[in-house]
Every structure is written in C-alpha cells, then in structure tokens.
Amino acid sequence: MVFIWCVLNIDHRMLRISKSSLRSLLFIHPRYFSAVPLDTPSSAGEMNVTRQNFASHFSDLQKDLQLPTCRFVAIDTEFTGLSPNELEREQYLDTLEERYRKVKLAGESFLISQFGLSTVHVDRKDNIQIRTWNFYIFPRPYSSLDERFLCQASSLQFLSEHGFDFNKFIGDGIPFVNLSKTSVMKKRLQRRINGLTKKNKNLHLSDDGVVFQQEVNQQLDQWIAGGAKKGEKLLVPTRNSFYSMIVHETVRVKASFLYAESVDSGVEVSYVSIKKKEELIAAKIWQMRKEMDEAIGFSKVIEVLSESKLPVVGHNALLDFVYVFHQFYQPLPETLAEFKTQLLELFPTIYDTKLITLRSPLSEKLKSTSLSSLFEYMRTNVKPEPKSLIPIEKQFDTYREALKTDATDNSKMLCHEAGFDAFMTAVCFLGILAHDAEGELSDQLVPKEGIAARMKVRLEELESVKNQLNLMISDQSVLDLKDAGQVINRDRVFHVSSTTKRRIQHVRMEDVFKSSKVQRIVRESDHDAFVVLREPTEVDEEIKTKLGLDIITYDEHVAAEAEKSRLKKVKDDHMLFNTISASQPSRSGVEIAAKEETTAWPSCIIS
C-alpha cells in the first residue's frame, strides 16, 4: 500500500495531540525518499551539545536554519520545576489572567535544564531529513550576573528516572544571558575596551585615592629609575577593584612601554615594547569579547531561531514558550495580552501538536494525546519509518537504536530527553500533515508540484490552528495568541451551594440540571461546588428547593465574591482608622469637635 505526505482541507475541527507519540510517517512513496545528505549538507551532528562543543554546533545550526530546505523547527524543553508552591497550581476554573500569573511565576522561578531542537528539511528531490540537537543549559556567573533558580523535588526525580545527566547539566551546561541584557553588556564591554587605550576623563578621586595614586606614581618612578628592563614585572598591591582601576589609569598615562594586568593580589605592571603592548591589548580585547560571547551562550540559539522566521512547533507547549521567553528573551510582561503580542514578535508562527490533534478526528484513533502515544500511532501508521528520517552520521545511532523499541518503554525510547522529544514532535507534525481534515491518511500519489510546495499549501490550511496553544486543566482548551482580549465564556458554569447540612458531594447534579450532561464538578468545600455543563440548560426548581440548594451563575458568584472582598476591605480600613485615632494623644473636647468638623473620612472608608 502506497501513501504520501498530504493534508486536505484542514479546518477548525482539525487535530489534537500530546508530548510523546508518533511512530510512522505514511508520507511519500519510497522511491521519493532517500537518507542521503540533502543538497546543501550541514556538518551539524552530535546530539548532546555542551559548553565544550557549543561554538561549533551553534555555527552549524545557524547555517542549517538558513538553508532553503529548512521548512520548520520543532522544540522541546525539560525544566527544574513546574509550580513554586501548592497555592500556585493550576485550577480548572482559573481565568486566563490567573493562569498566566501562575505560569509567569513558574517561568520566573525555575530553569530550563535541557533544550531540544529539530530542523525539518525537504530538498528539491523531495528528500526529507530531521536534524536534532540536544542542548544542556546551565547559568554561569559573569561580571555581576549570578542567576538564582528553584528546583522542585518531583521534577528532579522525574529527570533522574529518565536518564538525565546532572553532571553534564551543572558541569558542562551552556551558559546564557537574557537577550534584553546584552545591549547593556556590550556597552560596558566597550567602556572596558576604551579603558585599555584611552585616558579616563571621568575619574574622580577621593583624598585617599589621590594619596594612593601619588604612591603608585612614586613606586613606578623608583622601579623605572632602578633599571627596569623589558620583560620585567612589578606587582602593585591593591585593596579593591577601584584601587586597581587607579593603578591601570596611572600606568596608562605614565609611559607607553608599560602594560598593566589585574591579578588576584593587585595589578601586575610589565615593561614591554610598544609592539608587544599592542599585541597584549589586542589579545586582552579578544579575550574580553570571547568571554562575553560565551556568557550570552545559548541565548544566541533563540536569537537566530527568531530571526529565521520559521514556524516553531511544540507539543503541549505553553510552559515551553513561557520558560524560553523569560530565560532567554526578556522578562515576562505583567499581562497576558502583552505576553501574547511579544511572543509572536519572537516567534511569528507557532503550532501546538497537542492542540491540533485534540481538535481533529484523529484524536479518536489514539489511546491518549501524549507525545509518546501520538508518536507511536504515527510510527505504526505512516511510512517511511522515523528512523529513515535521521541523518546517516554515526552520532545518531542512539536515536536509531531507540526507535527499535516500543514508545511505551520510556527508558530505551529516550522519551523526556529534550532532543528526542523535539524529534518526536517533528515527526508528529509531519504525520499530522499527512492526514486530511477527517483524520484520514491521504492515498493520493506524490503531487507533481513536489512535497515542499504541498507542505506550504497544507501549512496555509492550518491557519485556523496557527498561533494557538493547548491549555491544560481548564474548561477552555485554547490559548489564542492572536486574540489579546480573549476571555473564557462561562455561561455553562454554575455555583451550587447547600443551605442545609447536606454535603455537596451527596447531590446528584444530573438531577438538578435538566437534560444536560455534567462535564465536570469542581468542589470548593463540603457545601459548595462549581458545576460545568456541556450545554445550556434550565435548573429543576423543584429538586433545587427539595435539596436546599442555592444556584447562581458563575458571573453572579464572581460578582458576589468581589462585593464581599470590597466590604471586608472597607471594614478593615475603618478598624485601622479607629486604631490610629485611638493611639493619638488625647485632646480637649473643643479640639476634637473642631477637628471632626474639618476632617473628612478617608476615601478608602467611604468608597
């Protein structure tokens, strides 16, 4: 049986998926597929990228993203935690702003420890290839920057159980600096470079500083007059960095044959030729630039990925994008609307394979919409197999070996390694494109215009699910990045409270709401709960009265709670005002009366 890579009329009903499933790719006739390198080969290869080999692999990745054969990129991340505390865990009826506040706090608290990236290529001969990088990431001190982050025990245990290398993470993780800080870093570096060759006109010394500079001048004069020769060095002890700067400035204006270098115990002054001094300064500048470039580190990957404007695909990827945004791009904004706008500035085109699968009839064929389950389905039903899409280089043998096992065997399958999960996400998205809007695989021949052209058409047909992310644990499954004013419609949500001793869990809600299926019950306490219905309905007033229930809409409940909070604040403010008044020194009755005639109540009390 011959199948091809093709999608028909993908609409708003299309697709639903998760982060661990995709087995076989039914895209193309075997004669159109080849595992040979693409037209413009990349030297990118080794899966695990650390600070030891990052420079060469970043160069390879940068070139890879610029190739005309690169169609989209899939990403995945692993992190040190999910929720800073129990109070910040997701709740089913969170508003969108409440949910954003929670994921924002998580993004600000935890660290991406591993980042997986797969580039998907289709060349002029319709060869398909997926290239993958697995980056270990760890912040390193640079200048005044010294990152702090939280770890969640369950998350670290999860990583350990799935073979995560903590030694490689901490010892060889690639450093990073938020891109929003790099412009300041570059300005500071330029000032340091200028300081190597130009006199500091803004150096203002205290009396102690003036005395110290005079002592340094005298020490240098004595050293030179005493017969100092080329190659010899003089150590000038200093008590802190400011005094070291005084030494550097003094040496700079003293003589062209002197060169100063900071060391642990102070500043080392060398007697050198002018040519040697120029070489030393050039080497110093090169080293300073290198250190800054290494400090920026992995953030450059996000920068070039953003500049590529390629579609970025994730699976159940809200947290991935929140963490990436805050860790590498810029601090998370205060509001969800700002985040949506700024995320699309970073990555203009985003797809979430879990959301797409959930909205497609394809979901009915899956055991679950987890990534491994979706991958298993694709690997079983779509040809050629994913292992055929991996480059032939030896360093990818571990992926080929992993693909010999069942996706449910997480240890051998490499599930939850960020690189392998990114690879599975890429395969899943290709598999989604191989299905039509009804969730069926296409049985057409390879299109005359070629796979790349057909892929472009199919991506256009996914417009309805573009820039939307899956929202877990919510009655709203979609976070629409294009809709800054998005709100959740909760017309089918009711607050039910018991006015008697009857516990709410003993109430059969299907009897209370006429002819309506109850989607979910969110219990708030033993005596009240939210009831989410699948469709609008009327309340059975007879049963409501019989059971002693008070039922109001979700919006009415929110308004009532807001009014309670307002009245409580008024009461608390009034009590505070009385407490302050009582603590003031006693005055005569005339003074108090006069004061009361001219003093208005604080606005916070009469509001």
Coordinates of C-alpha atoms in Angstrom, one line a residue:
M1 CA 0.0 0.0 0.0
V2 CA 1.5 3.4 -1.0
F3 CA 0.8 6.6 0.8
I4 CA 2.0 10.1 0.5
W5 CA 2.6 13.1 2.6
C6 CA -0.6 15.2 2.1
V7 CA -3.3 17.1 4.0
L8 CA -6.8 18.1 2.7
N9 CA -8.9 21.0 3.9
I10 CA -7.7 21.2 7.4
D11 CA -10.3 23.3 9.3
H12 CA -11.3 24.3 12.8
R13 CA -12.2 20.6 13.6
M14 CA -8.6 19.5 12.8
L15 CA -6.2 17.8 15.1
R16 CA -5.3 17.0 18.7
I17 CA -2.0 15.7 20.2
S18 CA 0.3 15.4 23.2
K19 CA 4.0 15.2 24.0
S20 CA 5.0 11.6 23.5
S21 CA 3.5 9.8 20.5
L22 CA 4.4 9.4 16.9
R23 CA 5.5 6.2 15.2
S24 CA 5.3 6.1 11.4
L25 CA 5.1 8.6 8.7
L26 CA 3.0 7.5 5.7
F27 CA 4.1 10.5 3.6
I28 CA 5.8 9.5 0.4
H29 CA 6.4 6.7 -2.0
P30 CA 9.7 5.1 -1.0
R31 CA 11.3 6.0 -4.4
Y32 CA 10.9 9.6 -3.5
F33 CA 12.7 9.2 -0.2
S34 CA 16.4 9.0 0.4
A35 CA 18.5 9.0 3.5
V36 CA 21.4 10.6 1.7
P37 CA 22.5 14.1 2.7
L38 CA 20.5 17.0 1.3
D39 CA 21.6 19.3 -1.5
T40 CA 23.5 21.5 0.9
P41 CA 24.8 19.3 3.7
S42 CA 25.4 20.6 7.2
S43 CA 28.2 19.4 9.5
A44 CA 25.8 19.5 12.4
G45 CA 25.7 16.2 14.0
E46 CA 26.3 15.2 17.6
M47 CA 23.1 15.2 19.6
N48 CA 24.4 16.3 23.0
V49 CA 25.7 19.9 22.9
T50 CA 27.5 21.3 25.9
R51 CA 29.7 24.4 26.6
Q52 CA 32.7 22.4 25.3
N53 CA 31.3 22.0 21.8
F54 CA 28.7 24.7 21.6
A55 CA 30.6 27.1 19.4
S56 CA 31.0 24.7 16.5
H57 CA 27.5 23.4 16.8
F58 CA 26.0 26.8 17.0
S59 CA 27.7 27.7 13.8
D60 CA 26.3 24.5 12.2
L61 CA 22.8 25.3 13.5
Q62 CA 22.9 28.8 12.3
K63 CA 23.8 27.6 8.8
D64 CA 21.1 24.9 9.0
L65 CA 18.4 27.4 9.8
Q66 CA 19.4 29.5 6.7
L67 CA 19.2 26.6 4.3
P68 CA 16.3 27.0 1.8
T69 CA 15.4 23.3 2.5
C70 CA 14.5 24.0 6.2
R71 CA 10.7 24.1 6.4
F72 CA 10.0 24.2 10.2
V73 CA 11.6 23.7 13.6
A74 CA 10.3 21.5 16.5
I75 CA 11.3 22.3 20.1
D76 CA 11.0 20.7 23.5
T77 CA 12.4 21.6 26.9
E78 CA 13.0 20.0 30.3
F79 CA 13.0 22.1 33.4
T80 CA 13.8 22.0 37.1
G81 CA 10.2 22.5 38.3
L82 CA 6.6 23.3 37.4
S83 CA 5.0 25.1 40.4
P84 CA 6.7 27.2 43.1
N85 CA 4.1 26.2 45.7
E86 CA 0.8 24.4 46.1
L87 CA -1.1 27.6 46.0
E88 CA 0.1 28.3 42.5
R89 CA -1.0 25.1 40.9
E90 CA -3.4 25.3 38.0
Q91 CA -7.1 25.2 38.9
Y92 CA -9.8 24.1 36.4
L93 CA -11.7 27.4 36.6
D94 CA -8.7 29.8 36.5
T95 CA -9.4 32.9 34.5
L96 CA -6.8 33.4 31.7
E97 CA -5.1 36.1 33.6
E98 CA -5.0 33.9 36.7
R99 CA -3.4 31.1 34.7
Y100 CA -0.9 33.5 33.1
R101 CA 0.1 34.8 36.6
K102 CA 0.7 31.2 37.7
V103 CA 2.8 30.1 34.7
K104 CA 4.6 33.5 34.8
L105 CA 5.7 32.8 38.4
A106 CA 6.8 29.3 37.4
G107 CA 8.8 30.8 34.4
E108 CA 10.4 33.3 36.7
S109 CA 11.3 30.7 39.3
F110 CA 12.6 27.6 37.5
L111 CA 15.2 26.8 34.9
I112 CA 15.3 25.1 31.5
S113 CA 17.9 22.4 32.0
Q114 CA 17.7 20.9 28.6
F115 CA 16.6 22.2 25.2
G116 CA 15.8 20.1 22.2
L117 CA 15.6 21.4 18.7
S118 CA 14.9 19.6 15.4
T119 CA 15.1 21.2 12.0
V120 CA 13.0 19.6 9.3
H121 CA 14.3 19.7 5.7
V122 CA 12.8 18.9 2.3
D123 CA 15.1 19.3 -0.6
R124 CA 14.5 19.7 -4.4
K125 CA 14.5 16.0 -4.8
D126 CA 11.8 15.5 -2.1
N127 CA 14.3 14.0 0.3
I128 CA 13.1 14.5 3.9
Q129 CA 15.5 14.8 6.8
I130 CA 15.2 15.7 10.5
R131 CA 18.4 17.0 12.3
T132 CA 18.4 17.2 16.0
W133 CA 20.4 19.0 18.8
N134 CA 20.1 18.3 22.5
F135 CA 21.4 21.2 24.5
Y136 CA 22.4 21.1 28.2
I137 CA 21.9 24.5 29.7
F138 CA 23.2 26.0 33.0
P139 CA 23.8 29.6 34.0
R140 CA 27.3 30.7 34.9
P141 CA 28.4 33.8 36.8
Y142 CA 29.5 36.7 34.5
S143 CA 30.5 40.1 35.8
S144 CA 27.7 41.0 38.3
L145 CA 25.3 38.4 36.9
D146 CA 24.7 35.4 39.1
E147 CA 21.4 33.5 38.4
R148 CA 19.2 32.1 41.2
F149 CA 16.5 29.5 40.4
L150 CA 14.3 27.0 42.2
C151 CA 14.2 23.2 42.0
Q152 CA 11.2 21.0 42.6
A153 CA 12.0 17.6 44.1
S154 CA 9.5 15.7 42.0
S155 CA 10.8 17.3 38.8
L156 CA 14.4 16.4 39.5
Q157 CA 13.3 12.9 40.4
F158 CA 11.5 12.6 37.1
L159 CA 14.6 13.7 35.2
S160 CA 16.7 11.3 37.1
E161 CA 14.3 8.4 36.3
H162 CA 14.6 9.2 32.6
G163 CA 18.4 9.2 32.5
F164 CA 19.1 12.9 32.8
D165 CA 22.8 13.6 33.3
F166 CA 23.0 16.1 36.2
N167 CA 26.9 16.2 36.0
K168 CA 26.7 17.3 32.4
F169 CA 23.9 19.8 33.3
I170 CA 25.9 21.5 36.0
G171 CA 29.5 20.9 34.9
D172 CA 29.1 21.4 31.1
G173 CA 25.8 23.2 30.7
I174 CA 25.8 26.0 28.2
P175 CA 25.6 29.5 29.9
F176 CA 23.1 32.1 28.8
V177 CA 22.2 35.7 29.4
N178 CA 18.8 37.1 28.8
L179 CA 18.9 38.9 25.4
S180 CA 17.4 42.0 26.9
K181 CA 20.6 42.5 28.9
T182 CA 23.0 42.1 26.1
S183 CA 22.9 45.7 24.9
V184 CA 24.0 46.9 28.3
M185 CA 26.7 44.2 28.4
K186 CA 28.1 45.3 25.1
K187 CA 28.2 49.0 26.2
R188 CA 30.0 48.0 29.4
L189 CA 32.4 45.9 27.4
Q190 CA 33.1 48.8 25.0
R191 CA 33.9 51.1 28.0
R192 CA 36.3 48.4 29.3
I193 CA 38.0 48.3 25.9
N194 CA 38.2 52.1 25.7
G195 CA 39.8 52.0 29.2
L196 CA 42.6 49.9 27.8
T197 CA 43.7 52.6 25.4
K198 CA 42.1 55.9 26.3
K199 CA 42.5 58.1 29.3
N200 CA 39.6 58.1 31.7
K201 CA 38.4 61.7 31.9
N202 CA 35.7 60.9 34.4
L203 CA 37.9 59.5 37.1
H204 CA 37.2 61.5 40.3
L205 CA 39.3 60.5 43.3
S206 CA 38.7 61.0 47.0
D207 CA 41.5 62.3 49.2
D208 CA 42.6 58.7 49.9
G209 CA 42.5 57.9 46.2
V210 CA 44.7 60.9 45.4
V211 CA 47.2 59.8 48.0
F212 CA 47.2 56.2 46.7
Q213 CA 47.8 57.5 43.1
Q214 CA 50.7 59.5 44.3
E215 CA 52.2 56.4 46.0
V216 CA 51.8 54.4 42.8
N217 CA 53.5 57.1 40.7
Q218 CA 56.4 57.2 43.1
Q219 CA 56.6 53.4 43.1
L220 CA 56.7 53.3 39.3
D221 CA 59.3 56.1 39.1
Q222 CA 61.6 54.2 41.5
W223 CA 61.2 51.0 39.6
I224 CA 62.0 52.6 36.2
A225 CA 64.9 54.6 37.6
G226 CA 66.2 51.5 39.3
G227 CA 67.0 49.9 35.9
A228 CA 63.8 48.0 35.0
K229 CA 64.2 46.1 31.7
K230 CA 61.9 44.7 29.1
G231 CA 60.2 41.6 30.3
E232 CA 60.4 42.5 33.9
K233 CA 57.3 42.9 36.1
L234 CA 56.2 44.9 39.1
L235 CA 53.3 43.9 41.4
V236 CA 51.3 46.8 42.8
P237 CA 49.1 45.5 45.7
T238 CA 45.5 47.0 45.8
R239 CA 42.7 46.7 48.3
N240 CA 39.8 46.6 45.9
S241 CA 38.8 47.0 42.2
F242 CA 38.6 50.8 42.4
Y243 CA 42.2 51.0 43.6
S244 CA 43.1 48.6 40.8
M245 CA 41.5 51.0 38.3
I246 CA 43.6 53.8 39.7
V247 CA 46.7 51.7 39.0
H248 CA 45.6 51.0 35.5
E249 CA 44.9 54.7 34.8
T250 CA 48.2 55.7 36.3
V251 CA 50.2 53.2 34.2
R252 CA 48.3 54.2 31.0
V253 CA 49.5 57.9 31.3
K254 CA 52.9 57.1 32.8
A255 CA 54.7 55.6 29.8
S256 CA 54.0 53.9 26.5
F257 CA 56.2 51.0 27.4
L258 CA 54.2 50.0 30.5
Y259 CA 51.3 47.5 30.4
A260 CA 49.1 46.7 33.4
E261 CA 47.2 43.5 34.0
S262 CA 44.9 42.7 37.0
V263 CA 45.8 39.7 39.1
D264 CA 44.4 38.2 42.3
S265 CA 46.7 40.2 44.6
G266 CA 46.6 43.5 42.8
V267 CA 47.9 44.8 39.4
E268 CA 50.9 43.4 37.6
V269 CA 52.9 46.1 35.6
S270 CA 55.1 44.9 32.8
Y271 CA 57.9 46.6 31.0
V272 CA 57.3 45.9 27.3
S273 CA 58.0 47.2 23.8
I274 CA 55.3 49.2 22.1
K275 CA 54.6 46.4 19.6
K276 CA 54.3 43.9 22.5
K277 CA 51.9 46.2 24.3
E278 CA 49.7 46.4 21.2
E279 CA 49.7 42.6 21.0
L280 CA 48.8 42.3 24.6
I281 CA 46.0 44.8 24.3
A282 CA 44.6 43.1 21.2
A283 CA 44.7 39.7 23.0
K284 CA 43.0 41.2 26.0
I285 CA 40.2 42.7 23.9
W286 CA 39.8 39.4 22.0
Q287 CA 39.6 37.5 25.4
M288 CA 37.0 40.0 26.8
R289 CA 34.8 39.7 23.7
K290 CA 35.1 35.9 23.8
E291 CA 34.1 35.8 27.5
M292 CA 31.0 38.0 26.8
D293 CA 30.1 35.8 23.7
E294 CA 30.4 32.7 25.8
A295 CA 28.3 34.3 28.6
I296 CA 25.5 35.1 26.1
G297 CA 25.8 31.5 25.0
F298 CA 22.6 29.6 24.4
S299 CA 20.5 32.8 24.0
K300 CA 22.1 33.1 20.6
V301 CA 20.2 30.0 19.5
I302 CA 16.9 31.7 20.4
E303 CA 18.0 34.8 18.6
V304 CA 18.8 33.1 15.3
L305 CA 15.7 30.9 15.6
S306 CA 13.7 34.1 15.9
E307 CA 15.5 35.8 13.0
S308 CA 14.8 32.7 10.8
K309 CA 11.0 33.4 11.0
L310 CA 10.5 29.6 10.5
P311 CA 7.4 28.0 12.0
V312 CA 8.1 26.7 15.5
V313 CA 6.3 23.6 16.6
G314 CA 5.9 22.3 20.2
H315 CA 3.7 19.7 21.9
N316 CA 1.5 21.0 24.8
A317 CA 3.9 23.9 24.6
L318 CA 2.6 26.7 26.7
L319 CA 5.2 26.2 29.5
D320 CA 8.0 25.7 27.0
F321 CA 7.3 29.1 25.4
V322 CA 6.8 30.8 28.8
Y323 CA 10.1 29.5 30.1
V324 CA 12.0 30.2 26.8
F325 CA 10.6 33.7 26.7
H326 CA 11.7 34.6 30.3
Q327 CA 15.0 32.8 30.4
F328 CA 16.5 33.8 27.0
Y329 CA 14.5 36.7 25.6
Q330 CA 13.2 39.2 28.1
P331 CA 11.4 39.3 31.4
L332 CA 7.8 38.2 31.2
P333 CA 5.4 41.1 31.0
E334 CA 2.7 41.8 33.6
T335 CA -0.3 41.0 31.5
L336 CA -1.3 38.1 29.3
A337 CA -2.2 40.4 26.4
E338 CA 1.4 41.8 26.4
F339 CA 2.8 38.3 26.5
K340 CA 0.8 37.2 23.5
T341 CA 1.9 40.2 21.5
Q342 CA 5.6 39.9 22.5
L343 CA 5.7 36.1 22.0
L344 CA 4.5 36.5 18.4
E345 CA 7.2 39.1 17.9
L346 CA 9.8 36.5 19.0
F347 CA 8.2 33.6 17.0
P348 CA 5.7 34.8 14.4
T349 CA 4.4 31.3 13.6
I350 CA 3.7 28.7 16.3
Y351 CA 1.9 25.3 16.1
D352 CA 1.0 23.1 19.0
T353 CA 0.6 19.4 18.0
K354 CA -1.4 18.5 21.1
L355 CA -4.0 21.2 20.4
I356 CA -4.1 20.4 16.7
T357 CA -4.7 16.7 17.5
L358 CA -7.4 17.4 20.1
R359 CA -9.3 19.4 17.6
S360 CA -9.1 16.7 14.9
P361 CA -11.0 13.4 14.4
L362 CA -7.5 11.9 14.5
S363 CA -7.7 12.0 18.3
E364 CA -10.4 9.3 18.3
K365 CA -7.8 6.9 17.0
L366 CA -5.3 7.5 19.8
K367 CA -5.0 6.0 23.3
S368 CA -4.1 9.4 24.5
T369 CA -2.8 12.7 23.1
S370 CA 0.5 12.4 25.0
L371 CA 3.6 12.9 22.8
S372 CA 4.7 9.2 23.1
S373 CA 1.2 8.0 22.3
L374 CA 0.9 10.2 19.2
F375 CA 4.4 9.3 18.1
E376 CA 3.6 5.6 18.5
Y377 CA 0.5 6.0 16.3
M378 CA 2.4 7.9 13.6
R379 CA 5.3 5.4 13.6
T380 CA 2.9 2.5 13.2
N381 CA 0.7 4.0 10.5
V382 CA 2.8 6.4 8.5
K383 CA 5.7 5.4 6.2
P384 CA 8.6 5.7 5.9
E385 CA 9.5 5.0 9.5
P386 CA 11.0 7.9 11.5
K387 CA 14.4 6.2 11.7
S388 CA 14.7 6.7 7.9
L389 CA 14.4 10.5 8.5
I390 CA 17.5 10.6 10.7
P391 CA 20.9 11.7 9.2
I392 CA 23.2 8.8 8.4
E393 CA 26.0 10.1 10.7
K394 CA 27.2 7.7 13.4
Q395 CA 26.4 10.1 16.3
F396 CA 22.7 9.5 15.6
D397 CA 23.0 5.7 16.2
T398 CA 21.5 6.1 19.6
Y399 CA 18.3 7.5 18.1
R400 CA 18.1 4.7 15.5
E401 CA 18.6 2.2 18.3
A402 CA 15.9 3.8 20.5
L403 CA 13.5 3.6 17.6
K404 CA 13.7 -0.2 17.6
T405 CA 11.8 -0.2 20.9
D406 CA 8.2 0.5 21.8
A407 CA 7.3 4.1 22.6
T408 CA 5.9 2.9 25.9
D409 CA 9.4 1.9 27.1
N410 CA 10.5 5.3 28.1
S411 CA 14.0 4.3 29.3
K412 CA 15.0 2.8 26.0
M413 CA 12.9 5.1 23.9
L414 CA 14.7 8.2 25.2
C415 CA 11.4 9.8 26.0
H416 CA 11.8 13.0 28.0
E417 CA 15.3 13.7 26.6
A418 CA 14.5 17.2 25.2
G419 CA 16.3 16.4 21.9
F420 CA 14.4 13.2 21.3
D421 CA 11.1 14.7 22.3
A422 CA 11.8 17.5 19.8
F423 CA 12.4 14.8 17.1
M424 CA 9.2 13.1 18.1
T425 CA 7.3 16.4 17.9
A426 CA 8.7 17.0 14.4
V427 CA 7.6 13.5 13.3
C428 CA 4.2 14.1 14.8
F429 CA 3.7 17.4 12.9
L430 CA 4.7 15.7 9.6
G431 CA 2.3 12.9 10.4
I432 CA -0.5 15.5 11.1
L433 CA 0.2 17.0 7.7
A434 CA -0.2 13.5 6.2
H435 CA -3.8 13.4 7.4
D436 CA -6.8 15.2 6.0
A437 CA -9.4 17.2 7.9
E438 CA -11.3 14.0 8.7
G439 CA -8.2 12.5 10.4
E440 CA -7.7 10.1 7.5
L441 CA -4.4 9.4 5.7
S442 CA -4.2 10.6 2.1
D443 CA -3.9 7.9 -0.6
Q444 CA -3.0 10.3 -3.4
L445 CA 0.1 10.0 -5.4
V446 CA 3.0 12.3 -4.8
P447 CA 1.9 15.7 -6.1
K448 CA 3.5 16.9 -9.3
E449 CA 4.5 20.2 -7.6
G450 CA 6.5 18.3 -5.0
I451 CA 6.4 17.8 -1.3
A452 CA 7.8 21.2 -0.4
A453 CA 5.1 23.0 -2.4
R454 CA 2.4 20.8 -1.0
M455 CA 3.7 21.3 2.6
K456 CA 3.4 25.1 2.0
V457 CA -0.2 24.6 1.0
R458 CA -1.0 22.4 4.0
L459 CA 0.5 24.9 6.4
E460 CA -1.7 27.6 4.9
E461 CA -4.7 25.2 5.5
L462 CA -3.7 25.0 9.2
E463 CA -4.3 28.8 9.5
S464 CA -7.2 28.2 11.9
V465 CA -4.9 26.5 14.5
K466 CA -1.8 28.6 13.9
N467 CA -0.6 30.6 16.9
Q468 CA -2.8 28.7 19.3
L469 CA -1.6 26.8 22.4
N470 CA -3.2 24.0 24.3
L471 CA -4.4 25.0 27.7
M472 CA -4.4 22.1 30.2
I473 CA -6.6 21.7 33.3
S474 CA -9.2 24.2 32.0
D475 CA -12.7 24.4 30.6
Q476 CA -11.1 26.5 27.9
S477 CA -8.7 24.3 25.8
V478 CA -7.2 27.0 23.7
L479 CA -4.9 30.0 24.4
D480 CA -5.3 32.1 21.3
L481 CA -2.1 34.1 20.9
K482 CA -3.7 36.2 18.2
D483 CA -6.6 37.4 20.5
A484 CA -5.2 39.8 23.0
G485 CA -8.6 40.3 24.6
Q486 CA -9.5 36.6 24.9
V487 CA -11.8 35.7 27.8
I488 CA -13.4 32.4 28.8
N489 CA -17.2 32.2 28.2
R490 CA -18.6 30.5 31.4
D491 CA -22.3 30.7 30.6
R492 CA -22.5 27.0 31.3
V493 CA -20.8 27.2 34.7
F494 CA -22.9 27.4 37.9
H495 CA -22.1 27.8 41.5
V496 CA -24.1 25.4 43.7
S497 CA -24.2 25.7 47.5
S498 CA -26.0 23.7 50.1
T499 CA -28.1 25.8 52.6
T500 CA -28.6 22.7 54.8
K501 CA -26.2 20.2 56.4
R502 CA -26.3 18.1 53.2
R503 CA -22.8 17.7 51.7
I504 CA -22.4 18.8 48.1
Q505 CA -20.8 15.5 47.1
H506 CA -24.1 13.8 48.0
V507 CA -26.0 15.8 45.5
R508 CA -26.6 14.2 42.1
M509 CA -26.1 17.2 39.8
E510 CA -27.6 15.4 36.7
D511 CA -30.9 15.6 38.5
V512 CA -30.6 19.3 39.4
F513 CA -29.8 20.4 35.8
K514 CA -32.5 19.3 33.3
S515 CA -31.5 17.2 30.3
S516 CA -27.9 18.3 30.4
K517 CA -24.7 16.3 30.7
V518 CA -22.4 17.4 33.5
Q519 CA -18.9 18.0 32.1
R520 CA -17.2 18.5 35.5
I521 CA -17.8 19.2 39.1
V522 CA -15.2 21.4 40.8
R523 CA -15.8 21.1 44.6
E524 CA -14.8 24.1 46.6
S525 CA -15.8 22.7 50.0
D526 CA -18.2 20.2 51.6
H527 CA -21.0 22.6 51.0
D528 CA -20.4 24.3 47.6
A529 CA -19.1 23.5 44.1
F530 CA -18.9 24.7 40.6
V531 CA -20.8 22.6 38.0
V532 CA -19.6 22.8 34.4
L533 CA -22.3 21.7 31.8
R534 CA -21.7 20.5 28.3
E535 CA -24.7 22.6 27.0
P536 CA -27.0 25.3 28.3
T537 CA -30.0 24.1 30.3
E538 CA -32.5 25.0 33.0
V539 CA -32.4 24.3 36.7
D540 CA -35.0 21.9 38.1
E541 CA -36.5 24.3 40.6
E542 CA -38.4 21.6 42.4
I543 CA -35.3 19.5 43.1
K544 CA -33.3 22.6 43.9
T545 CA -35.9 23.6 46.6
K546 CA -36.2 20.0 47.9
L547 CA -32.4 19.6 48.4
G548 CA -32.0 23.1 49.8
L549 CA -29.6 24.4 47.2
D550 CA -28.7 27.9 46.2
I551 CA -27.7 28.1 42.5
I552 CA -26.3 31.1 40.7
T553 CA -24.3 31.6 37.5
Y554 CA -20.5 31.8 37.5
D555 CA -20.6 35.5 36.8
E556 CA -23.0 36.2 39.6
H557 CA -20.8 34.3 42.0
V558 CA -17.7 36.2 40.9
A559 CA -19.6 39.5 41.4
A560 CA -20.8 38.4 44.9
E561 CA -17.3 37.4 45.9
A562 CA -15.9 40.7 44.7
E563 CA -18.5 42.6 46.7
K564 CA -17.6 40.5 49.8
S565 CA -14.0 41.5 49.3
R566 CA -14.9 45.2 48.9
L567 CA -16.9 45.2 52.1
K568 CA -14.2 43.4 54.0
K569 CA -11.7 46.0 52.9
V570 CA -14.0 48.8 54.0
K571 CA -14.4 47.2 57.4
D572 CA -10.6 46.6 57.8
D573 CA -9.8 50.2 56.8
H574 CA -12.4 51.5 59.2
M575 CA -10.9 49.4 62.0
L576 CA -7.4 50.6 61.1
F577 CA -8.6 54.3 61.1
N578 CA -10.1 53.8 64.6
T579 CA -7.0 52.2 65.9
I580 CA -4.8 55.0 64.6
S581 CA -7.2 57.6 66.1
A582 CA -7.2 55.8 69.5
S583 CA -3.4 55.8 69.6
Q584 CA -3.1 59.6 69.1
P585 CA -2.6 61.8 72.3
S586 CA -5.9 62.8 74.0
R587 CA -7.1 66.3 73.3
S588 CA -9.7 68.6 74.8
G589 CA -13.3 68.2 73.7
V590 CA -13.2 71.5 71.9
E591 CA -10.2 70.5 69.9
I592 CA -11.8 67.1 69.0
A593 CA -15.0 68.7 67.9
A594 CA -13.2 71.3 65.8
K595 CA -11.2 68.6 64.2
E596 CA -14.2 66.4 63.4
E597 CA -15.9 69.4 61.7
T598 CA -13.0 69.9 59.3
T599 CA -11.8 66.3 58.8
A600 CA -13.5 64.1 56.1
W601 CA -13.5 60.4 56.3
P602 CA -10.7 58.8 54.2
S603 CA -11.9 57.9 50.7
C604 CA -10.9 54.3 51.3
I605 CA -13.6 54.1 54.0
I606 CA -16.5 55.8 52.2
S607 CA -15.9 54.1 48.9

